[in-house]
Every structure is written in structure tokens, then in C-alpha cells.
Amino acid sequence: MATYAIHFSPTGTTRFCLRTICLDLDERFSEISLNPSVARRKAYSFLPGDLVVIGFPVYGGRLPSLPESLTTYLQGNGANACCLVTYGNRAYEDALLELSDLCTASGFTVIAGGAFIGQHTFSPQIATNRPDIQDIRALLSFSAAIREKQKNGSSTVPLLPGNRPYREWNPMPVAPQPNENCIECGACAEACPVDAISREAHYIATDPIRCLDCYACVKACPTEGRSIIAPPFQKKIADLTAMLQGVRREPEWFL
């Protein structure tokens, strides 16, 4: 039996959570990035005895809208899957159920699901410095529960929260843009998981339709040279910060 950590993790939080779990389950685990900008265009096929821990961040209560579906390049063949989503302390809504459905459609047997918290992408005042030590303990408790379920030979499908049809999500058509601090170093384009930043235009032009607003480019910039300055967006973040600052959501998992 082999163990895999498979993730889409533009800013590293989801990857951190999956690695924490998989290192506890099997220190020889293999890691696969689903970031479209990473060379991973081949199909991956798994065996019935394998354990795949797969994770995504939550954007607006849904999975991020990527150019391809998991069903395009992941072939589960009955391998066990543990689904994990990370979110910025507001709500994960239909995302965990959506991920489970995608895994099932890709041929996996979903045996566990979990939702964990990370510092909010747009506001460091929300879920500041999470995952923290308490979250790490929760991740290890989740991995222990997965290990016990596998030891017992159980493959029951967990009942996951969420609704079908999934909630509609209409993101604001804005994207991080360079400001006066931009030195045109290209770090933003390297970090962008969906190639939304034009290299030919000196990293100035960002495609707002392709952009996921994951903020990977903002966090990768060494000079604080990128931001979203649209007033409606800034008001939305200010309102969200006022509502959630000081609120602590706790991880949840389902077997």
C-alpha cells in the first residue's frame, strides 16, 4: 500500500495540512501538486490498496475553478481517498462535498473528509497564524482516526455536510495588480498557479477571468508590489474582518 498527498495549494496552507497528515501516516508518502502551472499533465493511476489524501482550499464556499477536472488526470481504481479542505475561518459550505463527489467520479472510495482552518487569504486579522499548534494536534488526531479506520478494514462512506446542487459563486471580477513598488522581478508570475499574469507585458497585465484571487502572487512579491485596490473589494474585506476578527472556528472531520 502506498500513501499519496495530492494538493492544489497556491499559498502553501493546504499542502502543510496534507504533509502533516501523511508524514504521520507514512513517512515515505509521495506528493503530487495539482497546481496547473506545475508540470503534471500526465495521468496518475492508483491501486485499490493505496491511500490518497487530497486537499484543496475553499473559495466562496466552493472548490477553486480550475481549467481541468480531477477526473481528467486522476484514476482512482478503488483506492481509498481522504478529502480535506482548508478555509479562512468563515465557512466551507459545499466545498468538502464537492471534493468528495469529484473523487468518487474519479474512481476513488472516499473514507474520510475534513475541514481545517488557515489564515484568511485577504485579511491577516482573520484566523491569524493558523494553522497553529492546536490545529496541528487536530490534524494528527485526524490521521490517527484514518489509520484506525484502515486497520479495521472499514470503507464506509462518511456523511459530509453540504448541498447539491452546490451554491453558486460569482467572484468579483478583480485581480491583484502591480503598484509603485513593483520591480518587475517576475516572482508573481512564477507563483501564479493558473498563469494569469502576462510575462510578455512585464508582469503588468493580469487576466481577471483566469485569476482565482488566491493571493499567491501577493504573498510571493518581495516588495509588496501587488494588491487589489478596487473599493468594493476593499469594503467587502473590511466588513468580513469586522465580522470574523477574534472568531475561532475549529477543525471538523468525518469518518
PDB file of N, CA, C and O in Angstrom, residues 35-80:
ATOM      1  N   ASN A  35      -1.353  22.148  -8.927  1.00  0.00           N
ATOM      2  CA  ASN A  35      -1.280  23.497  -9.458  1.00  0.00           C
ATOM      3  C   ASN A  35      -1.080  23.425 -10.973  1.00  0.00           C
ATOM      4  O   ASN A  35      -0.103  22.824 -11.440  1.00  0.00           O
ATOM      5  N   PRO A  36      -1.994  23.995 -11.758  1.00  0.00           N
ATOM      6  CA  PRO A  36      -1.878  23.876 -13.219  1.00  0.00           C
ATOM      7  C   PRO A  36      -0.562  24.378 -13.775  1.00  0.00           C
ATOM      8  O   PRO A  36      -0.130  23.925 -14.831  1.00  0.00           O
ATOM      9  N   SER A  37       0.110  25.309 -13.090  1.00  0.00           N
ATOM     10  CA  SER A  37       1.368  25.831 -13.601  1.00  0.00           C
ATOM     11  C   SER A  37       2.526  24.863 -13.372  1.00  0.00           C
ATOM     12  O   SER A  37       3.606  25.038 -13.926  1.00  0.00           O
ATOM     13  N   VAL A  38       2.308  23.824 -12.553  1.00  0.00           N
ATOM     14  CA  VAL A  38       3.332  22.813 -12.318  1.00  0.00           C
ATOM     15  C   VAL A  38       3.195  21.739 -13.395  1.00  0.00           C
ATOM     16  O   VAL A  38       2.098  21.358 -13.780  1.00  0.00           O
ATOM     17  N   ALA A  39       4.319  21.220 -13.873  1.00  0.00           N
ATOM     18  CA  ALA A  39       4.278  20.201 -14.934  1.00  0.00           C
ATOM     19  C   ALA A  39       3.719  18.900 -14.366  1.00  0.00           C
ATOM     20  O   ALA A  39       4.409  18.131 -13.749  1.00  0.00           O
ATOM     21  N   ARG A  40       2.446  18.671 -14.597  1.00  0.00           N
ATOM     22  CA  ARG A  40       1.806  17.468 -14.082  1.00  0.00           C
ATOM     23  C   ARG A  40       0.709  17.009 -15.049  1.00  0.00           C
ATOM     24  O   ARG A  40      -0.327  16.527 -14.649  1.00  0.00           O
ATOM     25  N   ARG A  41       0.983  17.185 -16.319  1.00  0.00           N
ATOM     26  CA  ARG A  41      -0.064  16.925 -17.306  1.00  0.00           C
ATOM     27  C   ARG A  41      -0.320  15.443 -17.550  1.00  0.00           C
ATOM     28  O   ARG A  41      -1.259  15.096 -18.228  1.00  0.00           O
ATOM     29  N   LYS A  42       0.524  14.563 -17.012  1.00  0.00           N
ATOM     30  CA  LYS A  42       0.260  13.139 -17.207  1.00  0.00           C
ATOM     31  C   LYS A  42      -0.859  12.685 -16.282  1.00  0.00           C
ATOM     32  O   LYS A  42      -1.199  13.350 -15.305  1.00  0.00           O
ATOM     33  N   ALA A  43      -1.418  11.522 -16.607  1.00  0.00           N
ATOM     34  CA  ALA A  43      -2.454  10.941 -15.752  1.00  0.00           C
ATOM     35  C   ALA A  43      -1.798  10.126 -14.645  1.00  0.00           C
ATOM     36  O   ALA A  43      -0.735   9.527 -14.825  1.00  0.00           O
ATOM     37  N   TYR A  44      -2.425  10.136 -13.480  1.00  0.00           N
ATOM     38  CA  TYR A  44      -1.961   9.354 -12.342  1.00  0.00           C
ATOM     39  C   TYR A  44      -2.972   8.256 -12.069  1.00  0.00           C
ATOM     40  O   TYR A  44      -4.172   8.508 -11.970  1.00  0.00           O
ATOM     41  N   SER A  45      -2.471   7.036 -11.926  1.00  0.00           N
ATOM     42  CA  SER A  45      -3.329   5.891 -11.688  1.00  0.00           C
ATOM     43  C   SER A  45      -2.928   5.237 -10.367  1.00  0.00           C
ATOM     44  O   SER A  45      -1.736   5.091 -10.072  1.00  0.00           O
ATOM     45  N   PHE A  46      -3.925   4.848  -9.576  1.00  0.00           N
ATOM     46  CA  PHE A  46      -3.669   4.305  -8.248  1.00  0.00           C
ATOM     47  C   PHE A  46      -4.199   2.882  -8.142  1.00  0.00           C
ATOM     48  O   PHE A  46      -4.952   2.418  -9.000  1.00  0.00           O
ATOM     49  N   LEU A  47      -3.803   2.193  -7.069  1.00  0.00           N
ATOM     50  CA  LEU A  47      -4.197   0.808  -6.852  1.00  0.00           C
ATOM     51  C   LEU A  47      -5.215   0.722  -5.732  1.00  0.00           C
ATOM     52  O   LEU A  47      -5.270   1.601  -4.854  1.00  0.00           O
ATOM     53  N   PRO A  48      -6.017  -0.338  -5.707  1.00  0.00           N
ATOM     54  CA  PRO A  48      -7.062  -0.456  -4.679  1.00  0.00           C
ATOM     55  C   PRO A  48      -6.554  -0.369  -3.246  1.00  0.00           C
ATOM     56  O   PRO A  48      -7.272   0.065  -2.359  1.00  0.00           O
ATOM     57  N   GLY A  49      -5.310  -0.765  -2.978  1.00  0.00           N
ATOM     58  CA  GLY A  49      -4.788  -0.704  -1.617  1.00  0.00           C
ATOM     59  C   GLY A  49      -4.171   0.621  -1.236  1.00  0.00           C
ATOM     60  O   GLY A  49      -3.745   0.814  -0.083  1.00  0.00           O
ATOM     61  N   ASP A  50      -4.104   1.566  -2.168  1.00  0.00           N
ATOM     62  CA  ASP A  50      -3.458   2.851  -1.896  1.00  0.00           C
ATOM     63  C   ASP A  50      -4.342   3.750  -1.045  1.00  0.00           C
ATOM     64  O   ASP A  50      -5.573   3.624  -1.032  1.00  0.00           O
ATOM     65  N   LEU A  51      -3.696   4.691  -0.359  1.00  0.00           N
ATOM     66  CA  LEU A  51      -4.401   5.729   0.399  1.00  0.00           C
ATOM     67  C   LEU A  51      -4.003   7.079  -0.174  1.00  0.00           C
ATOM     68  O   LEU A  51      -2.817   7.426  -0.203  1.00  0.00           O
ATOM     69  N   VAL A  52      -4.988   7.829  -0.625  1.00  0.00           N
ATOM     70  CA  VAL A  52      -4.752   9.141  -1.219  1.00  0.00           C
ATOM     71  C   VAL A  52      -5.409  10.200  -0.350  1.00  0.00           C
ATOM     72  O   VAL A  52      -6.621  10.170  -0.124  1.00  0.00           O
ATOM     73  N   VAL A  53      -4.608  11.122   0.168  1.00  0.00           N
ATOM     74  CA  VAL A  53      -5.135  12.267   0.915  1.00  0.00           C
ATOM     75  C   VAL A  53      -5.086  13.457  -0.032  1.00  0.00           C
ATOM     76  O   VAL A  53      -4.013  13.855  -0.485  1.00  0.00           O
ATOM     77  N   ILE A  54      -6.246  13.996  -0.361  1.00  0.00           N
ATOM     78  CA  ILE A  54      -6.329  15.031  -1.395  1.00  0.00           C
ATOM     79  C   ILE A  54      -6.951  16.288  -0.814  1.00  0.00           C
ATOM     80  O   ILE A  54      -7.948  16.228  -0.098  1.00  0.00           O
ATOM     81  N   GLY A  55      -6.325  17.447  -1.084  1.00  0.00           N
ATOM     82  CA  GLY A  55      -6.780  18.675  -0.447  1.00  0.00           C
ATOM     83  C   GLY A  55      -6.826  19.878  -1.368  1.00  0.00           C
ATOM     84  O   GLY A  55      -6.011  20.023  -2.296  1.00  0.00           O
ATOM     85  N   PHE A  56      -7.798  20.755  -1.089  1.00  0.00           N
ATOM     86  CA  PHE A  56      -7.993  21.992  -1.836  1.00  0.00           C
ATOM     87  C   PHE A  56      -8.348  23.116  -0.863  1.00  0.00           C
ATOM     88  O   PHE A  56      -8.984  22.874   0.168  1.00  0.00           O
ATOM     89  N   PRO A  57      -8.024  24.360  -1.201  1.00  0.00           N
ATOM     90  CA  PRO A  57      -8.572  25.491  -0.453  1.00  0.00           C
ATOM     91  C   PRO A  57     -10.011  25.768  -0.873  1.00  0.00           C
ATOM     92  O   PRO A  57     -10.454  25.315  -1.938  1.00  0.00           O
ATOM     93  N   VAL A  58     -10.721  26.507  -0.053  1.00  0.00           N
ATOM     94  CA  VAL A  58     -12.116  26.871  -0.328  1.00  0.00           C
ATOM     95  C   VAL A  58     -12.162  28.334  -0.754  1.00  0.00           C
ATOM     96  O   VAL A  58     -11.607  29.201  -0.094  1.00  0.00           O
ATOM     97  N   TYR A  59     -12.843  28.601  -1.861  1.00  0.00           N
ATOM     98  CA  TYR A  59     -13.059  29.965  -2.329  1.00  0.00           C
ATOM     99  C   TYR A  59     -14.559  30.201  -2.446  1.00  0.00           C
ATOM    100  O   TYR A  59     -15.227  29.596  -3.294  1.00  0.00           O
ATOM    101  N   GLY A  60     -15.103  31.033  -1.580  1.00  0.00           N
ATOM    102  CA  GLY A  60     -16.522  31.345  -1.647  1.00  0.00           C
ATOM    103  C   GLY A  60     -17.414  30.152  -1.401  1.00  0.00           C
ATOM    104  O   GLY A  60     -18.491  30.043  -1.987  1.00  0.00           O
ATOM    105  N   GLY A  61     -16.976  29.224  -0.533  1.00  0.00           N
ATOM    106  CA  GLY A  61     -17.777  28.045  -0.226  1.00  0.00           C
ATOM    107  C   GLY A  61     -17.699  26.941  -1.252  1.00  0.00           C
ATOM    108  O   GLY A  61     -18.420  25.941  -1.149  1.00  0.00           O
ATOM    109  N   ARG A  62     -16.824  27.088  -2.254  1.00  0.00           N
ATOM    110  CA  ARG A  62     -16.678  26.108  -3.339  1.00  0.00           C
ATOM    111  C   ARG A  62     -15.206  25.784  -3.549  1.00  0.00           C
ATOM    112  O   ARG A  62     -14.313  26.479  -3.053  1.00  0.00           O
ATOM    113  N   LEU A  63     -14.948  24.734  -4.313  1.00  0.00           N
ATOM    114  CA  LEU A  63     -13.594  24.478  -4.764  1.00  0.00           C
ATOM    115  C   LEU A  63     -13.201  25.530  -5.797  1.00  0.00           C
ATOM    116  O   LEU A  63     -14.067  26.090  -6.476  1.00  0.00           O
ATOM    117  N   PRO A  64     -11.912  25.798  -5.933  1.00  0.00           N
ATOM    118  CA  PRO A  64     -11.484  26.745  -6.969  1.00  0.00           C
ATOM    119  C   PRO A  64     -11.822  26.223  -8.354  1.00  0.00           C
ATOM    120  O   PRO A  64     -11.816  25.013  -8.610  1.00  0.00           O
ATOM    121  N   SER A  65     -12.121  27.146  -9.242  1.00  0.00           N
ATOM    122  CA  SER A  65     -12.470  26.788 -10.613  1.00  0.00           C
ATOM    123  C   SER A  65     -11.190  26.633 -11.425  1.00  0.00           C
ATOM    124  O   SER A  65     -10.567  27.613 -11.839  1.00  0.00           O
ATOM    125  N   LEU A  66     -10.780  25.388 -11.639  1.00  0.00           N
ATOM    126  CA  LEU A  66      -9.546  25.107 -12.360  1.00  0.00           C
ATOM    127  C   LEU A  66      -9.843  24.739 -13.810  1.00  0.00           C
ATOM    128  O   LEU A  66     -10.959  24.340 -14.145  1.00  0.00           O
ATOM    129  N   PRO A  67      -8.834  24.835 -14.674  1.00  0.00           N
ATOM    130  CA  PRO A  67      -9.072  24.549 -16.088  1.00  0.00           C
ATOM    131  C   PRO A  67      -9.505  23.112 -16.357  1.00  0.00           C
ATOM    132  O   PRO A  67     -10.166  22.842 -17.348  1.00  0.00           O
ATOM    133  N   GLU A  68      -9.108  22.177 -15.483  1.00  0.00           N
ATOM    134  CA  GLU A  68      -9.433  20.779 -15.710  1.00  0.00           C
ATOM    135  C   GLU A  68     -10.066  20.194 -14.454  1.00  0.00           C
ATOM    136  O   GLU A  68      -9.809  20.632 -13.338  1.00  0.00           O
ATOM    137  N   SER A  69     -10.872  19.163 -14.623  1.00  0.00           N
ATOM    138  CA  SER A  69     -11.439  18.431 -13.508  1.00  0.00           C
ATOM    139  C   SER A  69     -10.470  17.345 -13.048  1.00  0.00           C
ATOM    140  O   SER A  69      -9.623  16.889 -13.811  1.00  0.00           O
ATOM    141  N   LEU A  70     -10.606  16.943 -11.793  1.00  0.00           N
ATOM    142  CA  LEU A  70      -9.798  15.829 -11.299  1.00  0.00           C
ATOM    143  C   LEU A  70      -9.991  14.584 -12.147  1.00  0.00           C
ATOM    144  O   LEU A  70      -9.072  13.775 -12.310  1.00  0.00           O
ATOM    145  N   THR A  71     -11.184  14.428 -12.677  1.00  0.00           N
ATOM    146  CA  THR A  71     -11.477  13.227 -13.449  1.00  0.00           C
ATOM    147  C   THR A  71     -10.653  13.151 -14.727  1.00  0.00           C
ATOM    148  O   THR A  71     -10.565  12.097 -15.346  1.00  0.00           O
ATOM    149  N   THR A  72     -10.017  14.254 -15.117  1.00  0.00           N
ATOM    150  CA  THR A  72      -9.228  14.274 -16.345  1.00  0.00           C
ATOM    151  C   THR A  72      -7.927  13.502 -16.186  1.00  0.00           C
ATOM    152  O   THR A  72      -7.474  12.828 -17.106  1.00  0.00           O
ATOM    153  N   TYR A  73      -7.305  13.577 -15.012  1.00  0.00           N
ATOM    154  CA  TYR A  73      -5.957  13.020 -14.880  1.00  0.00           C
ATOM    155  C   TYR A  73      -5.733  12.188 -13.624  1.00  0.00           C
ATOM    156  O   TYR A  73      -4.618  11.748 -13.363  1.00  0.00           O
ATOM    157  N   LEU A  74      -6.760  11.944 -12.808  1.00  0.00           N
ATOM    158  CA  LEU A  74      -6.628  11.062 -11.657  1.00  0.00           C
ATOM    159  C   LEU A  74      -7.544   9.856 -11.850  1.00  0.00           C
ATOM    160  O   LEU A  74      -8.748  10.008 -12.038  1.00  0.00           O
ATOM    161  N   GLN A  75      -6.977   8.677 -11.790  1.00  0.00           N
ATOM    162  CA  GLN A  75      -7.721   7.430 -11.941  1.00  0.00           C
ATOM    163  C   GLN A  75      -7.616   6.650 -10.641  1.00  0.00           C
ATOM    164  O   GLN A  75      -6.585   6.061 -10.339  1.00  0.00           O
ATOM    165  N   GLY A  76      -8.710   6.666  -9.852  1.00  0.00           N
ATOM    166  CA  GLY A  76      -8.664   6.093  -8.518  1.00  0.00           C
ATOM    167  C   GLY A  76      -8.606   4.584  -8.482  1.00  0.00           C
ATOM    168  O   GLY A  76      -7.929   4.005  -7.624  1.00  0.00           O
ATOM    169  N   ASN A  77      -9.328   3.911  -9.354  1.00  0.00           N
ATOM    170  CA  ASN A  77      -9.338   2.448  -9.413  1.00  0.00           C
ATOM    171  C   ASN A  77      -9.662   1.800  -8.066  1.00  0.00           C
ATOM    172  O   ASN A  77      -9.149   0.725  -7.739  1.00  0.00           O
ATOM    173  N   GLY A  78     -10.507   2.456  -7.278  1.00  0.00           N
ATOM    174  CA  GLY A  78     -10.913   1.888  -5.997  1.00  0.00           C
ATOM    175  C   GLY A  78     -10.016   2.227  -4.833  1.00  0.00           C
ATOM    176  O   GLY A  78     -10.268   1.781  -3.699  1.00  0.00           O
ATOM    177  N   ALA A  79      -8.957   3.018  -5.029  1.00  0.00           N
ATOM    178  CA  ALA A  79      -8.087   3.428  -3.921  1.00  0.00           C
ATOM    179  C   ALA A  79      -8.883   4.248  -2.908  1.00  0.00           C
ATOM    180  O   ALA A  79      -9.827   4.960  -3.261  1.00  0.00           O
ATOM    181  N   ASN A  80      -8.514   4.160  -1.641  1.00  0.00           N
ATOM    182  CA  ASN A  80      -9.171   4.942  -0.603  1.00  0.00           C
ATOM    183  C   ASN A  80      -8.736   6.404  -0.685  1.00  0.00           C
ATOM    184  O   ASN A  80      -7.559   6.690  -0.909  1.00  0.00           O
TER     185      ASN A  80
END
